[in-house]
Each structure stands twice: as C-alpha cells, then as structure tokens.
Coordinates of C-alpha atoms and ligand atoms in Angstrom, one line a residue:
M1 CA -36.2 16.6 -0.6
S2 CA -39.2 18.1 -2.1
N3 CA -38.8 21.2 -4.4
D4 CA -41.6 23.0 -2.6
R5 CA -39.9 23.0 0.8
I6 CA -39.2 26.5 2.0
F7 CA -35.8 26.5 3.7
L8 CA -34.5 28.8 6.5
S9 CA -31.4 29.9 4.4
R10 CA -30.2 28.1 1.4
P11 CA -27.4 28.6 -1.2
H12 CA -28.3 31.0 -4.0
M13 CA -25.8 31.0 -6.9
G14 CA -25.3 34.1 -9.0
G15 CA -24.4 32.3 -12.3
S16 CA -20.7 32.8 -12.8
E17 CA -19.5 30.5 -10.1
Q18 CA -19.1 27.7 -12.6
L19 CA -16.8 29.8 -14.8
Y20 CA -14.3 30.3 -12.1
I21 CA -14.4 26.6 -11.3
N22 CA -13.8 25.8 -15.0
D23 CA -10.9 28.1 -15.0
A24 CA -9.4 26.1 -12.1
F25 CA -9.9 22.9 -14.0
K26 CA -8.4 24.4 -17.2
K27 CA -5.2 25.4 -15.3
N28 CA -5.3 22.2 -13.3
W29 CA -5.1 24.1 -10.0
I30 CA -7.3 21.6 -8.2
A31 CA -5.5 22.5 -4.9
P32 CA -5.8 24.6 -1.8
L33 CA -4.0 27.4 -3.7
G34 CA -4.2 29.1 -7.1
D35 CA -5.6 32.1 -8.8
N36 CA -9.1 31.8 -7.4
V37 CA -7.8 31.7 -3.8
N38 CA -5.6 34.8 -4.5
N39 CA -8.3 36.7 -6.3
F40 CA -10.9 35.9 -3.7
E41 CA -8.7 37.2 -0.9
K42 CA -7.9 40.3 -3.0
K43 CA -11.6 41.0 -3.8
M44 CA -12.5 40.6 -0.1
R45 CA -9.8 43.1 0.8
S46 CA -11.3 45.7 -1.6
Y47 CA -14.8 44.9 -0.5
T48 CA -14.2 45.2 3.2
G49 CA -11.2 47.6 3.4
A50 CA -9.2 45.1 5.4
K51 CA -5.5 45.3 4.9
S52 CA -5.0 41.5 5.0
T53 CA -7.2 38.5 4.3
L54 CA -6.7 34.8 4.5
A55 CA -9.0 32.3 2.9
L56 CA -9.6 29.2 5.0
S57 CA -11.5 25.9 5.1
S58 CA -14.1 27.2 7.6
G59 CA -15.1 30.1 9.8
T60 CA -14.3 27.9 12.8
A61 CA -10.7 27.5 11.5
A62 CA -10.5 31.3 11.2
I63 CA -11.6 31.7 14.9
H64 CA -9.0 29.1 15.9
L65 CA -6.2 31.0 14.2
A66 CA -7.5 34.4 15.4
L67 CA -7.2 33.1 19.0
I68 CA -3.7 31.8 18.4
E69 CA -2.6 35.1 16.8
S70 CA -4.1 36.8 19.9
D71 CA -1.6 34.8 22.0
V72 CA -4.3 32.6 23.7
K73 CA -2.7 29.7 25.4
Q74 CA -3.7 26.9 27.8
N75 CA -5.6 28.3 30.9
D76 CA -5.9 31.8 29.5
V77 CA -9.3 33.4 29.9
V78 CA -11.3 34.4 26.7
F79 CA -14.5 36.3 26.9
C80 CA -17.2 35.3 24.4
S81 CA -20.8 36.2 23.5
S82 CA -23.0 33.5 25.0
L83 CA -25.9 33.8 22.5
T84 CA -24.2 32.2 19.5
F85 CA -23.5 29.1 17.5
C86 CA -21.0 26.7 19.2
A87 CA -18.4 27.4 16.5
T88 CA -17.7 30.8 18.1
A89 CA -16.7 29.2 21.4
N90 CA -15.3 25.7 20.6
P91 CA -11.9 27.0 19.4
I92 CA -11.3 28.4 22.9
L93 CA -11.5 24.8 24.1
Y94 CA -9.3 23.5 21.2
L95 CA -6.6 25.7 22.9
Q96 CA -7.5 24.5 26.4
A97 CA -8.2 28.0 27.3
R98 CA -11.1 29.1 29.6
P99 CA -14.2 30.7 28.1
V100 CA -16.2 33.2 30.2
F101 CA -19.6 33.8 28.6
I102 CA -21.1 37.3 28.5
D103 CA -24.8 38.1 28.4
S104 CA -26.7 39.9 25.6
E105 CA -28.4 43.2 25.6
L106 CA -32.1 43.1 24.6
D107 CA -32.0 45.5 21.6
T108 CA -29.2 44.1 19.4
W109 CA -29.2 40.7 21.1
N110 CA -25.4 41.0 21.0
M111 CA -22.8 41.3 23.8
C112 CA -24.0 43.7 26.5
P113 CA -21.3 46.3 27.0
R114 CA -22.4 46.7 30.7
A115 CA -21.9 42.9 31.3
L116 CA -18.6 43.1 29.5
E117 CA -17.4 45.9 31.7
K118 CA -18.5 44.0 34.8
A119 CA -16.6 40.9 33.7
L120 CA -13.5 42.9 32.9
Q121 CA -13.5 44.5 36.3
Q122 CA -14.1 41.2 38.0
Y123 CA -11.5 39.2 36.1
T124 CA -8.9 42.0 36.2
A125 CA -9.3 42.2 40.0
I126 CA -8.3 38.5 40.4
G127 CA -5.4 38.9 38.0
Q128 CA -7.1 37.0 35.1
K129 CA -7.6 39.6 32.5
P130 CA -8.8 38.0 29.3
K131 CA -6.4 37.5 26.4
A132 CA -9.2 38.2 23.9
I133 CA -12.9 38.9 23.5
I134 CA -14.9 37.3 20.8
V135 CA -18.0 39.4 19.9
V136 CA -20.6 37.9 17.6
N137 CA -22.9 40.0 15.2
L138 CA -26.0 37.9 15.5
Y139 CA -28.1 37.4 12.4
G140 CA -26.3 40.2 10.7
Q141 CA -26.7 43.0 13.3
T142 CA -23.4 44.4 14.6
A143 CA -22.8 44.8 18.3
Q144 CA -22.4 48.2 20.1
F145 CA -18.8 48.4 19.0
D146 CA -18.2 52.0 20.1
K147 CA -18.7 51.0 23.8
I148 CA -17.0 47.6 23.3
I149 CA -13.9 49.1 21.6
A150 CA -13.6 51.7 24.4
L151 CA -13.5 48.9 26.9
C152 CA -11.0 46.8 24.9
N153 CA -8.7 49.9 24.7
E154 CA -9.1 50.7 28.4
Y155 CA -8.2 47.2 29.4
N156 CA -5.9 46.5 26.5
V157 CA -7.6 43.3 25.3
T158 CA -7.6 42.0 21.7
L159 CA -11.0 42.1 20.0
I160 CA -12.1 39.3 17.7
E161 CA -15.2 40.1 15.6
D162 CA -17.1 36.9 14.7
A163 CA -18.7 38.3 11.5
A164 CA -19.7 34.8 10.3
E165 CA -23.3 36.0 9.9
S166 CA -22.7 39.7 9.1
L167 CA -20.8 39.9 5.8
G168 CA -22.0 43.0 4.0
S169 CA -23.2 44.7 7.3
S170 CA -21.5 47.8 8.6
F171 CA -21.0 49.8 11.8
R172 CA -20.6 53.6 11.4
G173 CA -19.6 53.1 7.8
E174 CA -17.0 50.5 8.6
M175 CA -17.5 47.0 7.1
S176 CA -18.3 44.2 9.5
G177 CA -15.2 42.0 9.8
T178 CA -12.8 44.9 10.0
I179 CA -14.0 46.4 13.2
G180 CA -12.0 44.4 15.7
D181 CA -8.3 43.5 15.7
F182 CA -9.3 40.3 13.9
G183 CA -12.5 39.5 12.0
I184 CA -13.8 36.2 10.7
F185 CA -16.3 35.3 8.0
S186 CA -18.0 31.9 7.2
F187 CA -19.0 30.8 3.7
N188 CA -20.9 27.8 5.0
G189 CA -23.9 26.7 2.9
N190 CA -26.4 28.6 5.0
K191 CA -24.6 32.0 5.1
I192 CA -25.4 35.0 3.0
I193 CA -22.9 33.8 0.4
T194 CA -21.3 30.4 0.3
T195 CA -18.2 28.6 -1.1
S196 CA -20.0 25.3 -0.2
G197 CA -17.9 25.5 2.9
G198 CA -15.1 27.9 3.8
G199 CA -14.1 30.9 5.9
M200 CA -11.8 33.9 6.1
L201 CA -9.6 35.6 8.6
L202 CA -9.1 39.4 8.3
S203 CA -7.0 42.0 10.0
H204 CA -5.2 45.3 9.5
N205 CA -2.2 43.5 11.0
T206 CA -0.4 42.1 8.0
N207 CA 2.2 40.3 10.0
A208 CA -0.3 38.4 12.0
I209 CA -2.1 37.2 8.9
K210 CA 1.2 36.2 7.4
H211 CA 1.9 34.0 10.4
A212 CA -1.7 32.7 10.3
L213 CA -1.0 31.6 6.7
F214 CA 2.1 29.8 7.9
L215 CA 0.1 28.0 10.5
A216 CA -2.8 27.2 8.1
T217 CA -0.4 25.4 5.7
Q218 CA 1.2 23.0 8.2
A219 CA 3.8 25.4 9.6
R220 CA 6.6 24.5 7.2
D221 CA 9.9 26.2 8.2
D222 CA 12.0 27.8 5.5
A223 CA 14.2 24.8 4.7
S224 CA 14.9 22.5 1.8
H225 CA 13.4 19.5 3.6
Y226 CA 10.2 19.2 5.7
Q227 CA 11.0 20.9 8.9
H228 CA 8.6 22.1 11.6
S229 CA 9.2 24.3 14.7
E230 CA 5.5 25.2 15.4
L231 CA 2.3 23.2 15.5
G232 CA 0.4 23.8 12.2
F233 CA -2.9 23.0 10.6
N234 CA -4.3 22.1 7.2
Y235 CA -6.8 24.9 7.1
R236 CA -6.5 26.5 3.6
L237 CA -9.5 27.0 1.3
S238 CA -9.6 24.9 -1.9
N239 CA -9.1 26.7 -5.2
I240 CA -12.4 25.2 -6.4
C241 CA -14.3 26.5 -3.5
A242 CA -12.7 29.9 -3.8
G243 CA -14.0 30.0 -7.4
I244 CA -17.5 29.6 -6.0
G245 CA -16.7 32.5 -3.7
L246 CA -15.6 34.7 -6.5
G247 CA -18.9 34.2 -8.3
Q248 CA -20.8 34.8 -5.1
L249 CA -19.0 38.0 -4.4
E250 CA -20.4 39.4 -7.7
V251 CA -23.9 39.2 -6.2
L252 CA -23.2 39.9 -2.5
E253 CA -24.7 43.4 -2.6
K254 CA -27.7 42.1 -4.3
R255 CA -28.1 39.4 -1.7
V256 CA -27.9 42.0 1.1
K257 CA -30.7 43.9 -0.6
Q258 CA -32.8 40.8 -1.1
R259 CA -32.5 39.7 2.6
R260 CA -33.3 43.2 3.8
T261 CA -36.4 43.3 1.6
I262 CA -37.5 40.0 3.1
F263 CA -37.0 41.4 6.6
D264 CA -39.0 44.6 5.7
R265 CA -41.9 42.5 4.3
Y266 CA -42.1 40.4 7.5
E267 CA -42.0 43.4 9.7
Q268 CA -44.7 45.2 7.8
A269 CA -47.0 42.3 7.7
L270 CA -46.6 41.5 11.4
Q271 CA -46.5 45.1 12.7
S272 CA -50.0 44.9 14.3
T273 CA -49.0 41.8 16.3
K274 CA -47.0 41.8 19.4
V275 CA -43.9 40.1 18.1
K276 CA -40.7 42.1 18.5
F277 CA -38.1 42.0 15.7
Q278 CA -34.3 42.3 16.3
I279 CA -33.6 46.0 15.9
E280 CA -31.2 47.7 13.5
L281 CA -29.0 50.0 15.6
N282 CA -28.6 53.6 14.5
N283 CA -25.5 54.1 12.3
T284 CA -25.4 50.5 11.4
V285 CA -26.6 48.5 8.4
S286 CA -27.6 44.9 9.0
N287 CA -27.4 42.4 6.1
R288 CA -30.5 40.8 7.8
W289 CA -29.0 37.4 7.2
L290 CA -31.9 35.9 9.1
T291 CA -35.2 37.6 10.1
A292 CA -35.7 36.9 13.8
F293 CA -38.2 38.0 16.4
V294 CA -39.2 37.3 20.0
L295 CA -42.7 36.6 21.2
T296 CA -43.8 39.1 23.9
N297 CA -46.7 37.2 25.5
K298 CA -46.1 36.5 29.2
D299 CA -48.0 33.2 29.3
N300 CA -47.1 30.1 27.5
T301 CA -50.1 29.8 25.2
I302 CA -47.8 30.5 22.2
T303 CA -44.1 29.5 22.3
P304 CA -41.5 29.4 19.5
M305 CA -42.3 25.7 19.0
T306 CA -46.0 26.5 18.3
I307 CA -44.9 28.6 15.4
I308 CA -42.1 26.3 14.2
K309 CA -44.4 23.2 14.3
K310 CA -47.2 25.0 12.5
L311 CA -44.8 26.1 9.7
A312 CA -43.3 22.5 9.6
E313 CA -46.8 21.2 8.8
H314 CA -46.6 23.2 5.6
D315 CA -43.0 22.1 4.8
I316 CA -41.6 25.4 5.9
E317 CA -38.4 25.5 7.9
A318 CA -38.1 27.9 10.8
R319 CA -35.7 27.6 13.8
R320 CA -35.2 28.5 17.4
V321 CA -32.7 31.2 18.2
W322 CA -29.2 29.8 19.1
K323 CA -29.2 28.2 22.5
P324 CA -26.8 30.2 24.7
M325 CA -23.4 28.6 25.4
H326 CA -23.8 29.0 29.1
M327 CA -26.9 26.8 28.9
Q328 CA -25.0 24.1 27.0
P329 CA -24.0 20.9 28.8
L330 CA -20.5 21.2 27.1
Y331 CA -20.0 24.5 28.8
S332 CA -21.7 24.0 32.2
D333 CA -18.4 24.3 34.1
Y334 CA -17.6 27.8 32.8
D335 CA -18.6 31.2 34.1
Y336 CA -21.3 33.5 32.8
V337 CA -21.5 37.2 33.5
S338 CA -24.7 39.2 33.3
V339 CA -25.8 42.5 34.8
D340 CA -29.3 41.8 35.8
I341 CA -31.6 39.1 34.4
D342 CA -30.4 36.5 31.9
N343 CA -31.2 38.3 28.6
A344 CA -29.6 35.6 26.4
K345 CA -31.8 32.9 28.0
A346 CA -34.9 35.1 27.6
I347 CA -34.2 35.7 23.9
F348 CA -33.6 32.0 23.4
E349 CA -36.8 31.0 25.1
R350 CA -39.0 33.5 23.1
G351 CA -37.0 33.8 19.8
V352 CA -37.9 32.5 16.3
C353 CA -35.8 32.6 13.1
L354 CA -37.9 32.8 9.9
P355 CA -37.2 31.6 6.4
S356 CA -34.9 34.2 4.9
S357 CA -33.2 32.7 1.8
S358 CA -32.4 35.4 -0.7
D359 CA -34.3 33.5 -3.4
L360 CA -37.5 33.3 -1.4
T361 CA -40.2 34.4 -3.7
K362 CA -42.9 36.9 -2.8
A363 CA -45.5 34.1 -3.1
Q364 CA -43.6 31.8 -0.8
Q365 CA -43.1 34.6 1.8
D366 CA -46.8 35.5 1.6
K367 CA -47.6 31.8 2.4
V368 CA -45.2 32.0 5.5
I369 CA -46.8 35.3 6.6
E370 CA -50.3 34.0 6.3
I371 CA -49.6 31.0 8.6
L372 CA -47.6 33.2 11.0
K373 CA -50.4 35.7 11.3
D374 CA -52.9 32.9 12.1
V375 CA -50.7 31.8 15.0
V376 CA -49.6 35.1 16.5
E377 CA -53.1 36.8 16.1
T378 CA -54.6 34.1 18.4
Y379 CA -52.2 35.2 21.1
K380 CA -52.9 38.8 20.5
N381 CA -56.5 38.0 21.4
N382 CA -55.9 36.2 24.6
Ligands
LIG401 C1 -21.6 29.7 10.9 C2 -21.0 30.3 12.1 C3 -19.7 30.1 12.4 C4 -18.8 29.0 11.9 O1 -18.5 29.0 10.6 P1 -18.2 27.6 9.8 O2 -17.7 28.1 8.5 O3 -19.4 26.8 9.7 O4 -17.1 26.9 10.5 C5 -19.1 30.8 13.5 N1 -19.8 31.7 14.2 C6 -21.1 31.9 13.9 C7 -21.8 33.0 14.7 C8 -21.7 31.3 12.8 O5 -23.0 31.5 12.6

C-alpha cells in the first residue's frame, strides 16, 4: 500500500493506546478479561450515560445478543432499516427469525417513521407484531427517534439502536447508543474509534446486560464443573483490544470535531454545485463519521461511479452508499415496506461517501475537492 493513498476512513491512534496494552502485558492479562476490559466498559458508561455496558468482539455480536435479550426466536418478525451494512440484519437470520425491511426518509436517510407506522399496522393486523425494531444511524446521523419511540411505545415493541456509526452523536442531548432499549457500537478499524475489532452492547436494563455477559462467555452455569443449560457464545472483547479502546476514548471528542470539520469543508467547497449532503437534523449532533451526498441530476451523465472512478485514478478511496438490504440477493425472499417511492434505492443509486478519516490533512482534502469540483461542475453545466 502506498503512503500517499487517501482512504475512506482509517484508524487514527491517539498515542496512549500502547501504554494500556503494555499494562496488560505487565499484568499478564492477555485474555478476554482484565482491567482494560472493565475500565473500557466503565468509561463508556460515563461517556454515554448508559447504566450498563458489555464489551464484545464485534458490533455484529452485540446486535446478535441484543436480539436474544429482546426475546427474538425462530420465525419471529424483526423490523430493520433497509439502507445499512449487512451486519445490522444478519443476526436476525442467525436466529432464524424473519426480517422485514423498512424504507428510509430522504432527509436523514434513516428509517422513515411513516413507513414504520405502516408496517406496524400491517403486521399487527395479521397477528405478527415484531419482537424488535433495529434502527440504524447512518454515517453518524441519528434517526427521528421522537417519532420512532412514540410508535415503539404505542405498539409495545423493543427498540434496538444500531449506533455502530454514531458513537459521539446525540439526539436531543442524549448520547447515541442510549436512545433505544438496547444500543450497540462497533470498534471495527473503519469506525470513528477502533479497538482493531470489537463492539459493545449498552442498556439501562442491568439484568439484560448481565444475562448477555453470561451468554457471551459460553453460558457457564453456576456449578463447580462445566455445566450448560443455555446456548452460549465466545463473544467477549480481548483485554489487549480493550486497551486500544481506552487510548482511543481519550481522543474521541477530538475525532468528532475533526470529522465534523472535514464535513464542513466539503459542504462549503461544493455549495454552489447541485450535490445534496446528508442533513443534520435539528436538536441532533452527528459525528459525521462519513461525509456523504447524493447527486441530484436527473440524467445519467454523472453517476456515483463517475466520481468514484475519477478519484480512484488519483489513489483516493471513495465508496457507494450501502446497498439496501431489500435489494440484496441474500434477502430477496423478505418483505420491504415503503410509503411511496423507494427512497433507500434512490439514495443508493445517487449516493457517494467521501474520504473522511480524522487524520485527513487539509492539503489532502483540497486535492479531493479539486477533483470533485471538476466532475460535478461538468454536470452543473449540462
Ligand atoms: C460496522 C457496522 C456494524 C458491524 O460492526 P462490526 O464491529 O464490524 O461487527 C453494524 N452496523 C453498522 C451500521 C455498521 O456500520
């Protein structure tokens, strides 16, 4: 890999990660438990305000456990944002439950409350009320939780907040990850902070998290021998990785500021063009994990691939927006609920994610902007 390559979103160490790793070596806690794991969970509780936190090996594992703690079983219905990464939906299939995908709204790109209401009415009418709803906060922007929570309360359904991309964001002053009954984070290498791979489950329900810990450590019954009454998993975070997380937490607020500054620069530079950036909803703060926009030209003279290919020629990584789950071959047998047109598909077909690493230099960003302007201004003129 060349050093000049500009990545979409790469790890950005704060400097003290190695100290926490050294501490684990000194104490010989090279295990999926130890001080780093405990302190990482504790610091995440104070940062987010969640009553209970559980450090896990991935965000996907956290979603899997959140579904189990929501009592999702075989053939149960689970509603899920369609416009997302597959890791949001796959754990529904791990449990042999049935996903029903919900369309996006055009401003936040997240689950459309009107489509959610329609799906709740439809599925309640046939006696298949969902056990849980997984709502994703795409690229850092939270969904319209006031409306979504009102619907969850009205229908008495568990809300799981997939905050994998929105650590550090907030909704009406509440930290993302703590808004639903369960929240999950990912610390994968591309996220706003990383443990080189890891995740977290959060809840105000301490008993549920206690049981999730039991399941994440192979469901060992309280006995003097190895005894198991429930199906468990090996899902705990390593004490080494948690050390990286502790170092990263020290710079999280800084990373949010850096990503937001990157977004602002892109938006300023491209404001005279016709691209439309993902909005920041009133009363919310987005961590702007990735800067993303949609092209608004009606013809096909410029497509997301025109931009992505042009940037790739200069060794710059840009990506398409997630391909919606209801368009994936894996999920073609499952239902999709939308109120009018297919917004998720429209965003996918016109959307681009730009290089947004927190260590992107101004000079690097200027280079990206110059190339972008060249492409989008041609379409402004036609
Ligand atoms: C990254 C991501 C996940 C999965 O997290 P892992 O830690 O990679 O398992 C889940 N949902 C969304 C929306 C993500 O972006």
